[in-house]
Coordinates of C-alpha atoms in Angstrom, one line a residue:
X1129 CA 5.4 -25.9 0.1
X1130 CA 6.5 -23.1 2.4
X1131 CA 3.3 -21.1 2.0
X1132 CA 1.6 -20.5 5.3
X1133 CA -2.1 -20.9 5.9
X1134 CA -4.3 -17.8 5.5
X1135 CA -1.6 -16.0 3.4
X1136 CA -3.0 -13.3 1.1
X1137 CA -1.9 -13.6 -2.6
X1138 CA -1.2 -9.9 -3.3
X1139 CA -0.1 -10.1 -7.0
X1140 CA 0.4 -12.7 -9.7
X1141 CA 2.8 -12.2 -12.6
X1142 CA 2.6 -14.4 -15.7
X1143 CA 6.0 -14.4 -17.4
X1144 CA 6.0 -12.4 -20.7
X1145 CA 8.8 -14.7 -21.9
X1146 CA 7.7 -18.3 -21.0
X1147 CA 4.1 -19.6 -20.8
X1148 CA 5.1 -22.2 -18.2
X1149 CA 6.6 -19.6 -15.8
X1150 CA 4.7 -17.4 -13.3
X1151 CA 5.4 -15.6 -10.1
X1152 CA 3.3 -14.4 -7.1
X1153 CA 3.8 -12.2 -4.1
X1154 CA 2.0 -12.9 -0.8
X1155 CA 1.6 -11.2 2.6
X1156 CA 0.7 -12.4 6.0
X1157 CA 1.3 -9.2 8.0
X1158 CA -2.3 -9.1 9.1
X1159 CA -1.4 -12.2 11.2
X1160 CA 1.7 -10.5 12.6
X1161 CA 4.0 -12.3 10.1
X1162 CA 6.2 -9.7 8.3
X1163 CA 8.4 -12.2 6.4
X1164 CA 8.6 -11.9 2.6
X1165 CA 6.8 -14.5 0.5
X1166 CA 7.7 -14.7 -3.2
X1167 CA 7.2 -17.8 -5.3
X1168 CA 7.8 -19.0 -8.9
X1169 CA 6.8 -21.9 -11.0
X1170 CA 8.3 -23.2 -14.3
X1171 CA 5.8 -26.0 -14.9
X1172 CA 2.5 -24.2 -15.2
X1173 CA 1.9 -24.2 -11.4
X1174 CA 2.5 -27.9 -10.7
X1175 CA 5.3 -27.0 -8.4
X1176 CA 6.3 -23.7 -6.7
X1177 CA 9.7 -22.5 -5.3
X1178 CA 10.2 -19.9 -2.7
X1179 CA 12.5 -17.1 -4.0
X1180 CA 13.3 -14.6 -1.2
X1181 CA 17.0 -14.9 -0.6
X1182 CA 18.5 -11.4 0.0
X1183 CA 15.2 -9.7 1.1
X1184 CA 15.1 -8.5 4.6
X1185 CA 13.1 -10.7 7.0
X1186 CA 10.8 -7.8 8.0
X1187 CA 10.1 -6.6 4.4
X1188 CA 6.8 -8.3 3.6
X1189 CA 6.2 -8.5 -0.2
X1190 CA 3.4 -6.8 -2.0
X1191 CA 4.2 -7.2 -5.8
X1192 CA 6.6 -9.0 -8.2
X1193 CA 7.1 -8.2 -11.9
X1194 CA 9.4 -9.6 -14.6
X1195 CA 11.0 -7.2 -17.1
X1196 CA 9.2 -7.6 -20.4
X1197 CA 12.5 -6.8 -22.2
X1198 CA 14.8 -9.1 -20.4
X1199 CA 14.0 -12.6 -19.2
X1200 CA 14.8 -13.4 -15.6
X1201 CA 15.2 -9.8 -14.5
X1202 CA 12.7 -9.4 -11.6
X1203 CA 11.5 -6.5 -9.5
X1204 CA 9.9 -6.8 -6.1
X1205 CA 8.0 -4.2 -4.1
X1206 CA 8.0 -4.7 -0.4
X1207 CA 6.7 -2.8 2.7
X1208 CA 10.0 -1.0 3.0
X1209 CA 11.2 -0.5 -0.6
X1210 CA 12.4 -2.0 -3.8
X1211 CA 14.4 -5.1 -4.7
X1212 CA 15.9 -6.4 -7.9
X1213 CA 17.0 -9.9 -9.0
X1214 CA 19.3 -10.4 -12.0
X1215 CA 19.0 -14.3 -11.8
X1216 CA 15.3 -15.0 -11.9
X1217 CA 14.8 -14.8 -8.2
X1218 CA 17.8 -16.9 -7.0
X1219 CA 19.0 -13.9 -5.1
X1220 CA 17.8 -10.4 -4.5
X1221 CA 19.5 -7.1 -3.6
X1222 CA 18.2 -3.7 -2.6
X1223 CA 17.1 -1.4 -5.4
X1224 CA 16.3 1.6 -3.4
X1225 CA 18.4 4.3 -5.1
X1226 CA 16.8 7.6 -4.1
X1227 CA 13.5 6.2 -3.0
X1228 CA 12.3 7.0 0.5
X1229 CA 11.5 4.1 2.8
X1230 CA 8.0 3.5 1.7
X1231 CA 5.6 0.6 0.9
X1232 CA 5.6 -0.3 -2.8
X1233 CA 2.1 -1.3 -3.7
X1234 CA 2.5 -2.0 -7.5
X1235 CA 5.0 -2.0 -10.3
X1236 CA 4.6 -1.5 -14.1
X1237 CA 7.2 -1.6 -16.8
X1238 CA 6.7 0.4 -20.0
X1239 CA 8.0 -2.0 -22.6
X1240 CA 8.7 0.5 -25.4
X1241 CA 10.3 3.3 -23.4
X1242 CA 12.0 0.9 -20.9
X1243 CA 10.7 2.8 -17.9
X1244 CA 10.0 1.3 -14.5
X1245 CA 6.9 2.9 -12.8
X1246 CA 6.0 2.2 -9.1
X1247 CA 3.1 3.1 -7.0
X1248 CA 3.7 3.8 -3.3
X1249 CA 1.5 4.1 -0.3
X1250 CA 1.2 7.8 0.4
X1251 CA 4.5 8.9 -1.3
X1252 CA 3.4 9.5 -4.9
X1253 CA 4.3 7.6 -8.1
X1254 CA 8.0 7.2 -9.1
X1255 CA 9.5 6.5 -12.5
X1256 CA 13.0 5.1 -13.2
X1257 CA 14.1 5.8 -16.8
X1258 CA 16.6 4.0 -19.0
X1259 CA 16.1 0.4 -17.8
X1260 CA 18.3 -0.7 -20.7
X1261 CA 21.2 -0.1 -18.4
X1262 CA 20.0 -2.8 -16.1
X1263 CA 19.5 -5.1 -19.1
X1264 CA 23.1 -4.7 -20.1
X1265 CA 24.3 -5.2 -16.5
X1266 CA 22.2 -8.4 -16.4
X1267 CA 23.6 -9.5 -19.8
X1268 CA 27.3 -8.9 -18.9
X1269 CA 27.0 -9.9 -15.3
X1270 CA 26.9 -7.4 -12.4
X1271 CA 30.2 -8.6 -11.0
X1272 CA 31.9 -8.4 -14.4
X1273 CA 30.8 -4.8 -14.9
X1274 CA 31.8 -3.8 -11.4
X1275 CA 35.3 -5.2 -12.0
X1276 CA 36.0 -3.0 -15.0
X1277 CA 37.9 0.2 -14.5
X1278 CA 35.1 1.9 -16.6
X1279 CA 32.3 0.8 -18.8
X1280 CA 30.2 2.7 -21.4
X1281 CA 26.7 1.4 -21.9
X1282 CA 25.0 1.2 -25.2
X1283 CA 22.7 4.3 -25.5
X1284 CA 19.1 4.0 -26.5
X1285 CA 17.9 5.7 -29.7
X1286 CA 17.3 9.4 -29.2
X1287 CA 14.4 11.3 -30.8
X1288 CA 14.4 14.8 -32.2
X1289 CA 11.4 16.3 -30.5
X1290 CA 10.3 19.8 -31.7
X1291 CA 8.5 22.1 -29.4
X1292 CA 9.0 25.0 -27.0
X1293 CA 11.4 25.0 -24.1
X1294 CA 9.1 27.3 -22.0
X1295 CA 8.2 25.9 -18.6
X1296 CA 5.3 26.4 -16.3
X1297 CA 5.5 27.2 -12.6
X1298 CA 7.1 25.0 -10.0
X1299 CA 4.0 23.4 -8.6
X1300 CA 4.5 20.5 -6.3
X1301 CA 2.2 18.3 -8.3
X1302 CA 4.2 18.6 -11.5
X1303 CA 6.4 15.6 -12.4
X1304 CA 10.0 15.7 -13.8
X1305 CA 10.6 14.7 -17.3
X1306 CA 13.8 12.8 -18.3
X1307 CA 16.4 14.9 -20.0
X1308 CA 15.9 15.5 -23.7
X1309 CA 18.2 14.2 -26.3
X1310 CA 20.6 11.2 -26.1
X1311 CA 21.1 9.8 -22.6
X1312 CA 24.5 8.2 -22.1
X1313 CA 25.3 6.1 -19.1
X1314 CA 28.7 4.9 -18.0
X1315 CA 30.3 3.3 -15.0
X1316 CA 33.5 4.3 -13.2
X1317 CA 35.0 1.8 -10.7
X1318 CA 36.9 4.7 -9.0
X1319 CA 36.7 8.4 -9.2
X1320 CA 39.3 9.4 -11.8
X1321 CA 42.2 11.5 -10.7
X1322 CA 42.3 13.4 -14.0
X1323 CA 39.6 14.7 -16.4
X1324 CA 37.5 12.4 -18.5
X1325 CA 36.0 13.2 -21.9
X1326 CA 32.9 12.2 -23.8
X1327 CA 32.9 13.0 -27.5
X1328 CA 30.1 12.7 -29.9
X1329 CA 31.1 11.6 -33.4
X1330 CA 29.0 11.3 -36.6
X1331 CA 28.9 8.3 -38.9
X1332 CA 32.1 9.4 -40.6
X1333 CA 33.9 9.6 -37.3
X1334 CA 33.9 13.4 -37.5
X1335 CA 33.7 15.1 -34.1
X1336 CA 30.3 16.7 -33.4
X1337 CA 30.9 18.0 -29.9
X1338 CA 33.3 17.1 -27.1
X1339 CA 32.6 17.4 -23.4
X1340 CA 34.8 17.1 -20.4
X1341 CA 34.6 16.6 -16.6
X1342 CA 36.8 19.7 -16.1
X1343 CA 35.3 22.5 -14.1
X1344 CA 33.8 25.2 -16.3
X1345 CA 35.8 28.3 -17.0
X1346 CA 34.4 31.0 -14.6
X1347 CA 35.3 33.6 -17.3
X1348 CA 33.2 31.9 -20.0
X1349 CA 30.6 34.2 -21.6
X1350 CA 27.2 33.9 -20.1
X1351 CA 24.1 33.2 -22.3
X1352 CA 23.0 36.4 -24.0
X1353 CA 20.0 38.1 -22.4
X1354 CA 16.8 37.7 -24.3
X1355 CA 18.0 34.8 -26.4
X1356 CA 16.3 31.5 -27.0
X1357 CA 19.3 29.2 -26.4
X1358 CA 23.0 28.9 -26.5
X1359 CA 25.7 30.5 -24.3
X1360 CA 27.1 29.6 -21.0
X1361 CA 29.5 26.9 -22.2
X1362 CA 29.1 23.2 -22.8
X1363 CA 27.6 20.8 -20.2
X1364 CA 30.0 19.1 -17.8
X1365 CA 30.5 15.4 -17.8
X1366 CA 30.0 13.8 -14.3
X1367 CA 32.8 11.7 -13.1
X1368 CA 31.7 10.1 -9.8
X1369 CA 32.4 6.6 -8.6
X1370 CA 29.7 4.2 -9.8
X1371 CA 27.0 5.0 -12.4
X1372 CA 27.0 8.3 -14.2
X1373 CA 24.5 9.8 -16.6
X1374 CA 25.1 12.5 -19.3
X1375 CA 22.6 13.9 -21.6
X1376 CA 23.6 15.3 -25.0
X1377 CA 20.9 17.7 -26.3
X1378 CA 21.6 16.6 -29.9
X1379 CA 23.1 20.0 -30.7
X1380 CA 26.3 20.9 -32.4
X1381 CA 28.5 23.7 -30.8
X1382 CA 26.7 27.0 -30.1
X1383 CA 27.5 30.2 -31.8
X1384 CA 30.2 32.5 -30.5
X1385 CA 28.9 35.3 -28.3
X1386 CA 30.6 38.1 -26.3
X1387 CA 30.2 39.4 -22.7
X1388 CA 27.1 41.6 -22.2
X1389 CA 25.4 40.6 -25.5
X1390 CA 21.7 41.3 -25.5
X1391 CA 19.5 39.8 -28.2
X1392 CA 15.8 40.1 -28.9
X1393 CA 14.4 36.6 -29.5
X1394 CA 17.7 35.5 -31.1
X1395 CA 18.8 31.9 -31.2
X1396 CA 22.5 31.2 -30.6
X1397 CA 22.1 27.4 -30.1
X1398 CA 24.0 25.1 -32.3
X1399 CA 22.0 23.2 -35.0
X1400 CA 20.4 19.9 -34.0
X1401 CA 21.9 16.7 -35.4
X1402 CA 20.1 15.2 -38.4
X1403 CA 18.6 11.8 -37.9
X1404 CA 21.2 9.1 -38.4
X1405 CA 24.0 7.1 -36.8
X1406 CA 26.3 8.6 -34.2
X1407 CA 28.9 7.4 -31.7
X1408 CA 29.7 8.2 -28.1
X1409 CA 33.4 7.9 -27.2
X1410 CA 34.3 7.8 -23.5
X1411 CA 37.9 8.4 -22.7
X1412 CA 39.3 7.7 -19.2
X1413 CA 43.0 7.7 -18.4
X1414 CA 43.9 7.6 -22.0
X1415 CA 41.7 4.6 -22.9
X1416 CA 38.5 4.8 -24.8
X1417 CA 35.3 2.9 -25.4
X1418 CA 33.0 3.7 -28.3
X1419 CA 29.3 2.8 -28.6
X1420 CA 27.0 3.5 -31.6
X1421 CA 23.5 4.9 -31.2
X1422 CA 20.8 6.4 -33.4
X1423 CA 19.2 9.8 -33.6
X1424 CA 15.7 9.3 -35.0
X1425 CA 13.1 11.8 -36.2
X1426 CA 9.9 12.4 -34.5
X1427 CA 7.6 9.7 -35.9
X1428 CA 4.8 12.2 -36.2
X1429 CA 6.6 14.3 -38.9
X1430 CA 7.0 13.5 -42.6
X1431 CA 10.2 15.4 -43.1
X1432 CA 12.7 13.5 -45.3
X1433 CA 16.4 13.0 -44.7
X1434 CA 17.2 15.5 -47.5
X1435 CA 15.0 18.1 -45.9
X1436 CA 16.6 17.7 -42.5
X1437 CA 20.0 18.1 -44.1
X1438 CA 18.9 21.3 -45.9
X1439 CA 17.8 22.7 -42.5
X1440 CA 21.0 21.7 -40.8
X1441 CA 23.2 23.2 -43.6
X1442 CA 21.4 26.6 -43.4
X1443 CA 21.4 26.6 -39.6
X1444 CA 25.1 25.9 -39.6
X1445 CA 25.8 28.8 -42.0
X1446 CA 23.6 31.1 -39.9
X1447 CA 25.5 30.1 -36.7
X1448 CA 28.9 30.6 -38.4
X1449 CA 28.0 34.0 -39.8
X1450 CA 26.6 35.0 -36.4
X1451 CA 29.9 33.8 -34.8
X1452 CA 31.8 35.8 -37.3
X1453 CA 30.0 39.0 -36.3
X1454 CA 30.6 38.3 -32.6
X1455 CA 34.3 37.8 -33.2
X1456 CA 34.3 41.1 -35.3
X1457 CA 32.6 43.0 -32.5
X1458 CA 35.1 41.5 -29.9
X1459 CA 38.0 42.6 -32.1
X1460 CA 36.5 46.1 -32.6
X1461 CA 36.1 46.6 -28.9
X1462 CA 39.6 45.3 -28.2
X1463 CA 41.2 47.7 -30.6
X1464 CA 39.1 50.6 -29.3
X1465 CA 40.1 49.9 -25.8
X1466 CA 43.8 50.0 -26.7
X1467 CA 43.5 53.2 -28.7
X1468 CA 41.5 54.8 -25.9
X1469 CA 44.2 53.9 -23.5
X1470 CA 46.9 55.6 -25.6
X1471 CA 44.7 58.7 -26.1
X1472 CA 44.1 59.0 -22.4
X1473 CA 47.8 58.6 -21.5
X1474 CA 49.0 61.4 -23.8
X1475 CA 46.0 63.7 -23.5
X1476 CA 46.9 67.3 -22.8
X1477 CA 50.3 67.1 -24.4
X1478 CA 50.5 69.3 -27.4
X1479 CA 53.1 67.2 -29.2
X1480 CA 51.0 64.1 -28.8
X1481 CA 47.8 65.6 -30.2
X1482 CA 48.2 63.7 -33.5
X1483 CA 47.8 60.5 -31.5
X1484 CA 44.7 61.7 -29.8
X1485 CA 43.2 62.7 -33.2
X1486 CA 44.3 59.5 -34.9
X1487 CA 42.8 57.4 -32.1
X1488 CA 39.4 59.2 -32.4
X1489 CA 39.4 58.9 -36.2
X1490 CA 40.2 55.1 -35.9
X1491 CA 37.6 54.6 -33.3
X1492 CA 35.0 56.4 -35.3
X1493 CA 35.5 54.1 -38.2
X1494 CA 35.4 51.0 -35.9
X1495 CA 32.2 52.3 -34.2
X1496 CA 30.5 52.9 -37.6
X1497 CA 30.9 49.2 -38.3
X1498 CA 30.0 48.1 -34.8
X1499 CA 26.7 49.9 -34.6
X1500 CA 25.6 48.3 -37.9
X1501 CA 26.4 44.8 -36.6
X1502 CA 25.1 45.2 -33.0
X1503 CA 22.7 47.5 -31.2
X1504 CA 25.2 49.1 -28.7
X1505 CA 22.4 51.0 -26.9
X1506 CA 21.1 47.8 -25.4
X1507 CA 21.9 47.5 -21.7
X1508 CA 19.1 45.2 -20.5
X1509 CA 16.9 42.5 -21.9
X1510 CA 14.0 44.9 -22.6
X1511 CA 16.0 47.6 -24.3
X1512 CA 15.3 46.3 -27.8
X1513 CA 11.8 47.5 -27.3
X1514 CA 13.2 51.0 -27.6
X1515 CA 16.2 50.5 -29.9
X1516 CA 15.9 48.5 -33.2
X1517 CA 17.8 45.3 -33.5
X1518 CA 20.8 45.2 -35.8
X1519 CA 22.3 42.7 -38.2
X1520 CA 23.6 40.1 -35.7
X1521 CA 20.3 40.0 -33.9
X1522 CA 18.4 39.7 -37.2
X1523 CA 20.4 36.7 -38.3
X1524 CA 20.1 35.1 -34.9
X1525 CA 16.3 35.6 -35.0
X1526 CA 16.3 34.0 -38.5
X1527 CA 18.1 31.0 -37.0
X1528 CA 15.3 30.7 -34.5
X1529 CA 12.7 30.8 -37.3
X1530 CA 14.5 28.1 -39.3
X1531 CA 14.9 25.9 -36.3
X1532 CA 11.3 26.4 -35.2
X1533 CA 10.0 23.3 -37.0
X1534 CA 11.4 20.0 -38.3
X1535 CA 11.1 21.1 -41.9
X1536 CA 13.3 22.3 -44.7
X1537 CA 13.9 26.1 -44.9
X1538 CA 11.3 28.1 -46.9
X1539 CA 12.3 30.1 -49.9
X1540 CA 11.7 33.2 -47.9
X1541 CA 14.0 32.1 -45.1
X1542 CA 16.8 31.4 -47.6
X1543 CA 16.2 34.8 -49.2
X1544 CA 16.4 36.6 -45.9
X1545 CA 19.6 34.8 -45.1
X1546 CA 21.2 35.8 -48.4
X1547 CA 20.1 39.4 -47.9
X1548 CA 21.5 39.6 -44.3
X1549 CA 24.7 37.9 -45.2
X1550 CA 25.3 40.4 -48.0
X1551 CA 24.8 43.3 -45.5
X1552 CA 27.0 41.7 -42.8
X1553 CA 29.8 40.9 -45.3
X1554 CA 29.7 44.5 -46.5
X1555 CA 30.4 45.6 -42.9
X1556 CA 33.0 42.9 -42.3
X1557 CA 34.8 44.1 -45.5
X1558 CA 34.9 47.6 -44.1
X1559 CA 36.4 46.3 -40.9
X1560 CA 39.1 44.3 -42.7
X1561 CA 40.1 47.4 -44.6
X1562 CA 40.3 49.4 -41.3
X1563 CA 42.4 46.7 -39.7
X1564 CA 44.6 46.4 -42.7
X1565 CA 45.3 50.1 -43.1
X1566 CA 44.2 52.4 -40.3
X1567 CA 45.5 50.2 -37.4
X1568 CA 49.0 49.8 -38.9
X1569 CA 49.0 53.6 -39.5
X1570 CA 48.1 54.3 -35.9
X1571 CA 50.8 51.9 -34.7
X1572 CA 53.3 53.6 -36.9
X1573 CA 52.3 57.0 -35.5
X1574 CA 52.7 55.7 -31.9
X1575 CA 56.2 54.5 -32.7
X1576 CA 57.2 57.7 -34.4
X1577 CA 56.0 59.7 -31.4
X1578 CA 57.8 57.4 -29.1
X1579 CA 55.0 57.0 -26.6
X1580 CA 56.5 55.5 -23.5
X1581 CA 55.4 52.0 -22.4
X1582 CA 55.0 53.4 -18.9
X1583 CA 53.8 56.9 -18.5
X1584 CA 54.3 58.8 -15.2
X1585 CA 52.2 62.0 -14.8
X1586 CA 54.2 65.0 -13.5
X1587 CA 53.6 66.0 -9.9
X1588 CA 51.4 68.9 -9.4

């Protein structure tokens, strides 16, 4: 009933949830009838019901599919775009999102990955990731979700996927992969007036990493040239009205760097999370929602939980020791800058010569440590070809080696770490001695000489 003569049955969908249920999409545009025709049966085809409420009168229908992971969640492809039904076809609404106005010729749903794939007439294939968000909206009720001030959706399990981050050229025929790591979706009824935060917690509720919607600090250190990760500050959480997506790359905080740092194949990224249970905590206007999710290992690797933990522990120690060297270099340069300023201000005054000499002696000691920790001759990304890397670059490169595979560290990697830490600690001990003795002595000399806070050069 309601099916015109000479209509073309374009697609038939047997329900993956109920053997008695089926759907079909039909067209009659060849007879100058552009109305949509969608029908369903719940009794093995004995009776059929037209289900087109909400679809535009001129959007003739080409295909209908039921979500294999959620009963009654339907998708329809029409001549002008996509539609979705949360109530088994009783009503439809536009599901266009960022699609162009284009005929949808077929729809497929990847059951395991929960991806929606569509074919269009002349406008390529399109993929919509993370259909579990729609499943949760259908479960809770679209109107119920829309009425909440904010809502955090349950994230899908995230997989640690080893491999290179190198990319090819930007050819037009290359598709776009979804973001790596854990994808976290949330809904905001209104754009918040203040900052919102998204914090990742481990199974013991210990903070892993915290992100904010606050604009990034323009003075934050940029990523070191020549490195294989890290730097540039944490990702920013979107905070727009409606649905928002944030991707956590499964990494703990990056190592500390300093402005102008140049590394040769050094890795400053934080260690990746070991497989296990984690939590996402969304805070808006002082109120929080927490959802638990899993980080899983690549199913193709045989690495055990203990081996993952050993790798994580070593990478954490490498990151922390690298950060310690960066902080030491920053402190060295800060002290040298101040002593240079004093020396320049009193230069040429005979009675102030002891300050100039003391500043040079102090800076020489600081520089001796600095050049062992970092290759100060590097001014561009290719300079390490001419100047050998120093301790901080060596331990950063070791971090890249340890993180290069989902496997426990080798005995050789552990041995190299211990050797490098010994050498770094020797330099840091020298620095502590200088800071504890030479710097106070210089300050005492400056006070004794009564160097003025503001120095005015005499007129010529």
